[in-house]
Short mmCIF file of C-alpha atoms in Angstrom, two decimals:
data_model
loop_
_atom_site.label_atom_id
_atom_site.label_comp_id
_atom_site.label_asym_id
_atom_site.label_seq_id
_atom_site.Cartn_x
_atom_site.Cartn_y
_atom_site.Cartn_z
CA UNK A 471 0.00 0.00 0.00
CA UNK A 472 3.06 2.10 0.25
CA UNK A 473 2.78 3.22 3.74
CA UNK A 474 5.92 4.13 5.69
CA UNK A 475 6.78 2.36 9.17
CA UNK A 476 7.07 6.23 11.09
CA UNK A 477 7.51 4.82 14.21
CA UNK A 478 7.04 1.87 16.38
CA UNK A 479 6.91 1.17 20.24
CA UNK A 480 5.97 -2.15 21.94
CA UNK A 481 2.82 -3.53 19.98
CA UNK A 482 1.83 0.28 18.83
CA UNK A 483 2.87 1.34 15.16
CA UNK A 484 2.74 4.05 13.42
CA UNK A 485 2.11 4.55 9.39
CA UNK A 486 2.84 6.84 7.40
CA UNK A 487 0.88 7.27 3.23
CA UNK A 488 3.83 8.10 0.74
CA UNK A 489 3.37 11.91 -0.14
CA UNK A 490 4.18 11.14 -4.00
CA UNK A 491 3.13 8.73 -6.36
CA UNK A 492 6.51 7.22 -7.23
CA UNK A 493 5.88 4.28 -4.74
CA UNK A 494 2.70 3.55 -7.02
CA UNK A 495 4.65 2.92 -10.05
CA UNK A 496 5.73 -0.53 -8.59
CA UNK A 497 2.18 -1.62 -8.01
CA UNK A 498 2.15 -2.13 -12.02
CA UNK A 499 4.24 -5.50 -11.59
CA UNK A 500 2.20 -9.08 -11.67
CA UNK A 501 3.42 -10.28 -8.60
CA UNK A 502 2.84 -7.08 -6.44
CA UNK A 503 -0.43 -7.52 -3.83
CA UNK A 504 -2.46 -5.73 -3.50
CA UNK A 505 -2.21 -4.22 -6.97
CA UNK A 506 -3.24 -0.89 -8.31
CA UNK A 507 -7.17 -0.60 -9.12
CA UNK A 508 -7.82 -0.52 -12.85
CA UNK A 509 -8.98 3.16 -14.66
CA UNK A 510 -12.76 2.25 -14.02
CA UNK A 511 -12.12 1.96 -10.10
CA UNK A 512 -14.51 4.77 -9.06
CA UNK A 513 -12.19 5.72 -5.72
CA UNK A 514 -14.78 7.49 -3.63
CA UNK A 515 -17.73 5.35 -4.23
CA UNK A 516 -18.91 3.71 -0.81
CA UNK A 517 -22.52 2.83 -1.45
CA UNK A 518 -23.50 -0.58 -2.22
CA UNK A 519 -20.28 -0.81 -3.76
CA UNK A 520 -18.27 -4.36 -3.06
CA UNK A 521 -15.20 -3.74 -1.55
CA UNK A 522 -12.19 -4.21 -3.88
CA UNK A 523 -8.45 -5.49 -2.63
CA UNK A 524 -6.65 -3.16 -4.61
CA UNK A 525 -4.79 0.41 -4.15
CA UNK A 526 -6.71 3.55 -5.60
CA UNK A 527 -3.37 5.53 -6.90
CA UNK A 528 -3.79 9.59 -6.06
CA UNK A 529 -4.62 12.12 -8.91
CA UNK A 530 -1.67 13.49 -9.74
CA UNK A 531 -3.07 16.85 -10.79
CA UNK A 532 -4.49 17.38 -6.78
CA UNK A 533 -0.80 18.35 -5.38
CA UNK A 534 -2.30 20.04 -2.42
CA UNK A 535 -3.69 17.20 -1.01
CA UNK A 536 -0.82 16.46 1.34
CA UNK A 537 -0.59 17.31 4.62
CA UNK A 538 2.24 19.93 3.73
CA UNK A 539 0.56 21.43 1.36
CA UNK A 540 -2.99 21.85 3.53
CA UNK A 541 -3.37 25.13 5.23
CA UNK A 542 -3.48 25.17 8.88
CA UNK A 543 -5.87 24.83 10.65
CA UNK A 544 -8.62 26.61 11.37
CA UNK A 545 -7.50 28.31 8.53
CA UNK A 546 -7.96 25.58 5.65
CA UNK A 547 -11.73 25.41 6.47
CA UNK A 548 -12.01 28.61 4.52
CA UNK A 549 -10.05 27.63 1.75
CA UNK A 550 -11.66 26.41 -1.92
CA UNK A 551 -9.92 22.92 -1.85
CA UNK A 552 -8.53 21.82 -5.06
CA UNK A 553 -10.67 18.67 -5.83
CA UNK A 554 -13.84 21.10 -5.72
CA UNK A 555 -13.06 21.72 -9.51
CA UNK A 556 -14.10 17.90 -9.90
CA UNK A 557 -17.60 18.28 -8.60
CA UNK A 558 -20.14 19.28 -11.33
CA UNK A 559 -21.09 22.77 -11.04
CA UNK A 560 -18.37 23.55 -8.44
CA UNK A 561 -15.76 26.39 -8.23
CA UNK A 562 -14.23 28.98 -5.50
CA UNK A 563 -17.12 31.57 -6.13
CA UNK A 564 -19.38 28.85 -5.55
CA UNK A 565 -17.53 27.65 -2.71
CA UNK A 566 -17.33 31.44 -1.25
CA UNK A 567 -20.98 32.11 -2.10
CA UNK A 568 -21.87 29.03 0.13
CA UNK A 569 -19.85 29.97 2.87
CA UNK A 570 -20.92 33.32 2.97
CA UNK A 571 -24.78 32.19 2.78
CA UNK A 572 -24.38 30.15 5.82
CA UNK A 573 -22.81 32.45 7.87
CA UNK A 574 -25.82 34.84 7.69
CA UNK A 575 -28.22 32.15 8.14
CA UNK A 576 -26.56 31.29 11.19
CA UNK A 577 -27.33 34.41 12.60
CA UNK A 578 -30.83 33.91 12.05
CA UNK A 579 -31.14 30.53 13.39
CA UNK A 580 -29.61 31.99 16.59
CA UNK A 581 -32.43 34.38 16.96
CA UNK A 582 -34.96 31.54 16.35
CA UNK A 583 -33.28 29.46 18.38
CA UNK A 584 -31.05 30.95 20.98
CA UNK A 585 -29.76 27.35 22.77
CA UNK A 586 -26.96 27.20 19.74
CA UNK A 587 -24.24 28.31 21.20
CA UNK A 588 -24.63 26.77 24.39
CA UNK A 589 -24.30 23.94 26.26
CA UNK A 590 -27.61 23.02 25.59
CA UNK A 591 -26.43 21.64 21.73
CA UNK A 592 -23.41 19.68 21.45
CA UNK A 593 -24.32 17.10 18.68
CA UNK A 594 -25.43 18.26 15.97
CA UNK A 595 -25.96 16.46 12.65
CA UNK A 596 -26.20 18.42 8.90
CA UNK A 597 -28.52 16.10 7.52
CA UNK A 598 -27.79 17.16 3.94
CA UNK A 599 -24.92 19.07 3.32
CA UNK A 600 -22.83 20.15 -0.03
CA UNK A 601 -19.47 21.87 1.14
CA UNK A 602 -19.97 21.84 4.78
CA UNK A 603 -20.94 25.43 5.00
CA UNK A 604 -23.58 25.10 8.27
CA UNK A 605 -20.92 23.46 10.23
CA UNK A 606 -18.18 25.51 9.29
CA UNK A 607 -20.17 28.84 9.94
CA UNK A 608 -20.82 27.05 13.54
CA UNK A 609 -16.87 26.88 13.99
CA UNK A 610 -16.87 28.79 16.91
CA UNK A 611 -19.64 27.31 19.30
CA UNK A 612 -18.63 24.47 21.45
CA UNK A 613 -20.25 21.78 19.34
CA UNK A 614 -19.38 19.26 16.42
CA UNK A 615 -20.99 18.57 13.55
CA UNK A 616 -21.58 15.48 11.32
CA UNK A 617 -21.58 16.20 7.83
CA UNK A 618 -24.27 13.62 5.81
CA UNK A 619 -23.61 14.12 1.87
CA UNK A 620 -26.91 12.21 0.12
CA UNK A 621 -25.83 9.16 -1.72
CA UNK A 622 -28.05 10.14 -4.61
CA UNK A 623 -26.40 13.80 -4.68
CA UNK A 624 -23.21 15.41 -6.23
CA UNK A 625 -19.72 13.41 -4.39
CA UNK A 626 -18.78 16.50 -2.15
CA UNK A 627 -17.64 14.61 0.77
CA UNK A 628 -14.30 15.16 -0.52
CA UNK A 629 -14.52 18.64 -0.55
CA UNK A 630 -15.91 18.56 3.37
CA UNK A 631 -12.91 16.20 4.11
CA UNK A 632 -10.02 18.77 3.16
CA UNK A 633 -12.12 21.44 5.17
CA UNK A 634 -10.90 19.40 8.04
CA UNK A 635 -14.16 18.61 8.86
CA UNK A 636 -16.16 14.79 8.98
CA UNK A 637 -18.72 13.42 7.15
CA UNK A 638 -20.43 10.81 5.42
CA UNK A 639 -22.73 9.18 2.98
CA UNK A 640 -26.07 8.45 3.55
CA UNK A 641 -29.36 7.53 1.32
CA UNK A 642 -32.09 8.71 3.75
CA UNK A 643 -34.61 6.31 2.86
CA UNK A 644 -32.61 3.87 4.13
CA UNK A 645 -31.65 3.94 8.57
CA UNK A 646 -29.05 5.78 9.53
CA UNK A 647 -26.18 3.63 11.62
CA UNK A 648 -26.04 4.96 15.17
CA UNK A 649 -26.95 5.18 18.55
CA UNK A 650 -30.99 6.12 19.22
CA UNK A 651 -30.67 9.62 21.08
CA UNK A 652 -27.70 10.57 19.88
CA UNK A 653 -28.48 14.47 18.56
CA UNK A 654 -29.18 17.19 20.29
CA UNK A 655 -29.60 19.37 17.02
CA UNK A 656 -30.82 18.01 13.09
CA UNK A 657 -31.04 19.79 10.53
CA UNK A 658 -31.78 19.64 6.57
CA UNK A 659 -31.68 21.80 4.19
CA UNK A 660 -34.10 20.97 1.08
CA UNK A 661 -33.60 17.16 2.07
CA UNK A 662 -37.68 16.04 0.77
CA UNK A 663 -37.36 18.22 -2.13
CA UNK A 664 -35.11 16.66 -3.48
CA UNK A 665 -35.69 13.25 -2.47
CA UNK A 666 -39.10 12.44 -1.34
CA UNK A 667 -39.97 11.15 -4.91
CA UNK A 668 -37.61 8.61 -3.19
CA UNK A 669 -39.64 7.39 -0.27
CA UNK A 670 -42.05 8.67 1.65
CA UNK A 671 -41.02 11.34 4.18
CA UNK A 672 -42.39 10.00 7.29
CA UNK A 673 -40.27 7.32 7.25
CA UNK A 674 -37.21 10.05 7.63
CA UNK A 675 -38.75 12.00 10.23
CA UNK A 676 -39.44 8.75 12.20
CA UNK A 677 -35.62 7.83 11.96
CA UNK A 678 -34.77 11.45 13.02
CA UNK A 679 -37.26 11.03 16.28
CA UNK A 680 -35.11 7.83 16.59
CA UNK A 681 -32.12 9.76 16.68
CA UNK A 682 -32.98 12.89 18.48
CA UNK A 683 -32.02 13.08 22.18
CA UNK A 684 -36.00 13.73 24.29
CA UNK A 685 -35.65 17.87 23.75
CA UNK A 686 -33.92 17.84 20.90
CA UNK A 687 -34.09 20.53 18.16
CA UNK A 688 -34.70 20.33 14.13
CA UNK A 689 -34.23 23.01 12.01
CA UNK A 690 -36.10 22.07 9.16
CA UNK A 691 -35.39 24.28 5.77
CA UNK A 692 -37.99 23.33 3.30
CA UNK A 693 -40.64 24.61 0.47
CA UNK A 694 -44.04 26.09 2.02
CA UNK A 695 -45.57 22.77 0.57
CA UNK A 696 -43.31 20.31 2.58
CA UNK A 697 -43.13 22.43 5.54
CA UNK A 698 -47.02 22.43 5.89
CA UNK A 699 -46.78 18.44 5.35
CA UNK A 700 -43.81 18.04 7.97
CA UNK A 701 -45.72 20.13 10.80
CA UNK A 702 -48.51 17.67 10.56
CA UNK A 703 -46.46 14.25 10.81
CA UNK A 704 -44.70 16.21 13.49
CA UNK A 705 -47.68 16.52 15.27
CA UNK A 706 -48.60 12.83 15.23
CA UNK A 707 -44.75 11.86 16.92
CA UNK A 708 -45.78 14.47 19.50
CA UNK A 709 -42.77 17.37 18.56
CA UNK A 710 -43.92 21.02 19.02
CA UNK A 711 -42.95 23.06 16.24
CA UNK A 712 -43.14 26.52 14.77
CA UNK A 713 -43.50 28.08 11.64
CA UNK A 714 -40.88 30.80 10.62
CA UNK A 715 -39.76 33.14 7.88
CA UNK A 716 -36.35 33.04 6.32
CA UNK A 717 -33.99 35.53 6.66
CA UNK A 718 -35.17 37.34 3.72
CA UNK A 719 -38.91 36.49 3.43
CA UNK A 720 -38.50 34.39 0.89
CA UNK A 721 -42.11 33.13 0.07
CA UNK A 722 -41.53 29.93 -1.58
CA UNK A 723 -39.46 28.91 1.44
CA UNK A 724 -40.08 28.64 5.09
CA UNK A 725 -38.49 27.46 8.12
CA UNK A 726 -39.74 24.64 10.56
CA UNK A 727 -38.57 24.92 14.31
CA UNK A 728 -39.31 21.63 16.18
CA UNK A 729 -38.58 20.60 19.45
CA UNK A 730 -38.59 16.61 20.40
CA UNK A 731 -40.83 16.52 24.05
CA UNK A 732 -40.90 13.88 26.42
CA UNK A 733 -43.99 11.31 26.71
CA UNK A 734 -44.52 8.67 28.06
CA UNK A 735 -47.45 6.24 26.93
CA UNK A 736 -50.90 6.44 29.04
CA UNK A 737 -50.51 2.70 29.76
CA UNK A 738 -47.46 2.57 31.09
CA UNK A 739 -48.32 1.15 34.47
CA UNK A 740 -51.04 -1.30 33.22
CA UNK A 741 -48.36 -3.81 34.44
#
């Protein structure tokens, strides 16, 4: 795999990935294992795809990928990284336009919901990101953020990777691998407009109840039709939500405040 022993102590070792692609050049030979993956290897594919024994060989046209080359940090999560020119429809204005649009709509979500920032929200969960803009704008609060990049969307985990920030895939119609009550803050950004042809919606916001610690928050950034439809299956799993403008007024697009309350069922000492 050309990984460099860095250093070793007792049973602990320490690797180290070759920063150049000269080391790959050898993985060409017929009695080298694992060998390199063919041309048709897709290299960041990682749903319901069979796992292959064979090395993925770096681009050489990303030479900023290294860990030399990476700004610092905090300072790389505000930098275009390079392998956003691979993602269709993706550049540094679009990259600095989505920053910038995230930033302000943090401030608004802070006066609609004035527990981020606190101690109140620690986990928080972007159900549908693109560049990792809501978590970076959130940089400063003491919380953490898992990026989820749709399965069935444009590849930009990459992109939220050499932010310095985590993520994943994720097809939503599908349950999401974790703990129940895990969350303290969800939120989604267009997620069952652009996927609810998919599967029916109720379906995701019962996995998000599953998910969502008892007084947990969603911020739920949807079209007026979906956030009319969410408000009612909210209602049924007993969450008290809110209806609220955008930061501009957009008409065509509202905001859906929820709060996960605590029940308990009216038979629960018929034992």
């Amino acid at each position: 795999m050309c990984f460099k022993l860095y250093n070793k102590k007792d049973d602990i070792a320490v690797w180290q990935k070759s920063s150049d692609n000269n080391c790959y050049q050898q993985l060409s030979s017929p009695d080298v294992y694992p060998p390199k993956c063919d041309d048709g290897t897709e290299p960041d594919a990682a749903w319901y795809t069979p796992l292959r024994p064979c090395v993925v060989v770096p681009e050489p046209k990303y030479k900023k990928l290294g860990l030399k080359s990476l700004p610092k940090w905090p300072e790389r999560l505000n930098v275009a990284p390079d392998r956003i020119s691979a993602i269709h429809g993706g550049s540094v204005s679009t990259f600095k336009h989505d920053d910038s649009k995230w930033k302000e709509r943090l401030k608004h979500y802070k006066k609609l919901l004035p527990a981020i920032g606190t101690d109140k929200i620690r986990n928080v969960m972007d159900m549908n990101t693109a560049y990792g803009g809501f978590a970076a704008s959130m940089i400063n609060d003491p919380l953490w953020v898992m990026n989820v990049v749709s399965s069935y969307a444009a590849n930009t985990l990459p992109v939220v990777f050499d932010r310095g920030l985590i993520g994943t895939y994720h097809d939503w119609c599908e349950a999401f691998s974790t703990y129940p009550r895990t969350y303290d803050l969800l939120h989604l950004d267009g997620l069952f407009t652009a996927e609810s042809h998919r599967c029916d919606m109720k379906y995701v916001l019962l996995e998000m109840d599953r998910i969502l610690r008892p007084n947990g928050y969603a911020i739920i950034r949807e079209s007026s039709y979906f956030v009319d439809a969410v408000a009612t299956i909210a209602k049924g799993m007993r969450w008290g939500c809110r209806k609220e403008e955008t930061k501009y007024g957009i008409e065509k697009e509202k905001i859906l405040i929820c709060q996960k309350k605590i029940w308990y069922s009216s038979n629960q000492n018929s034992r």
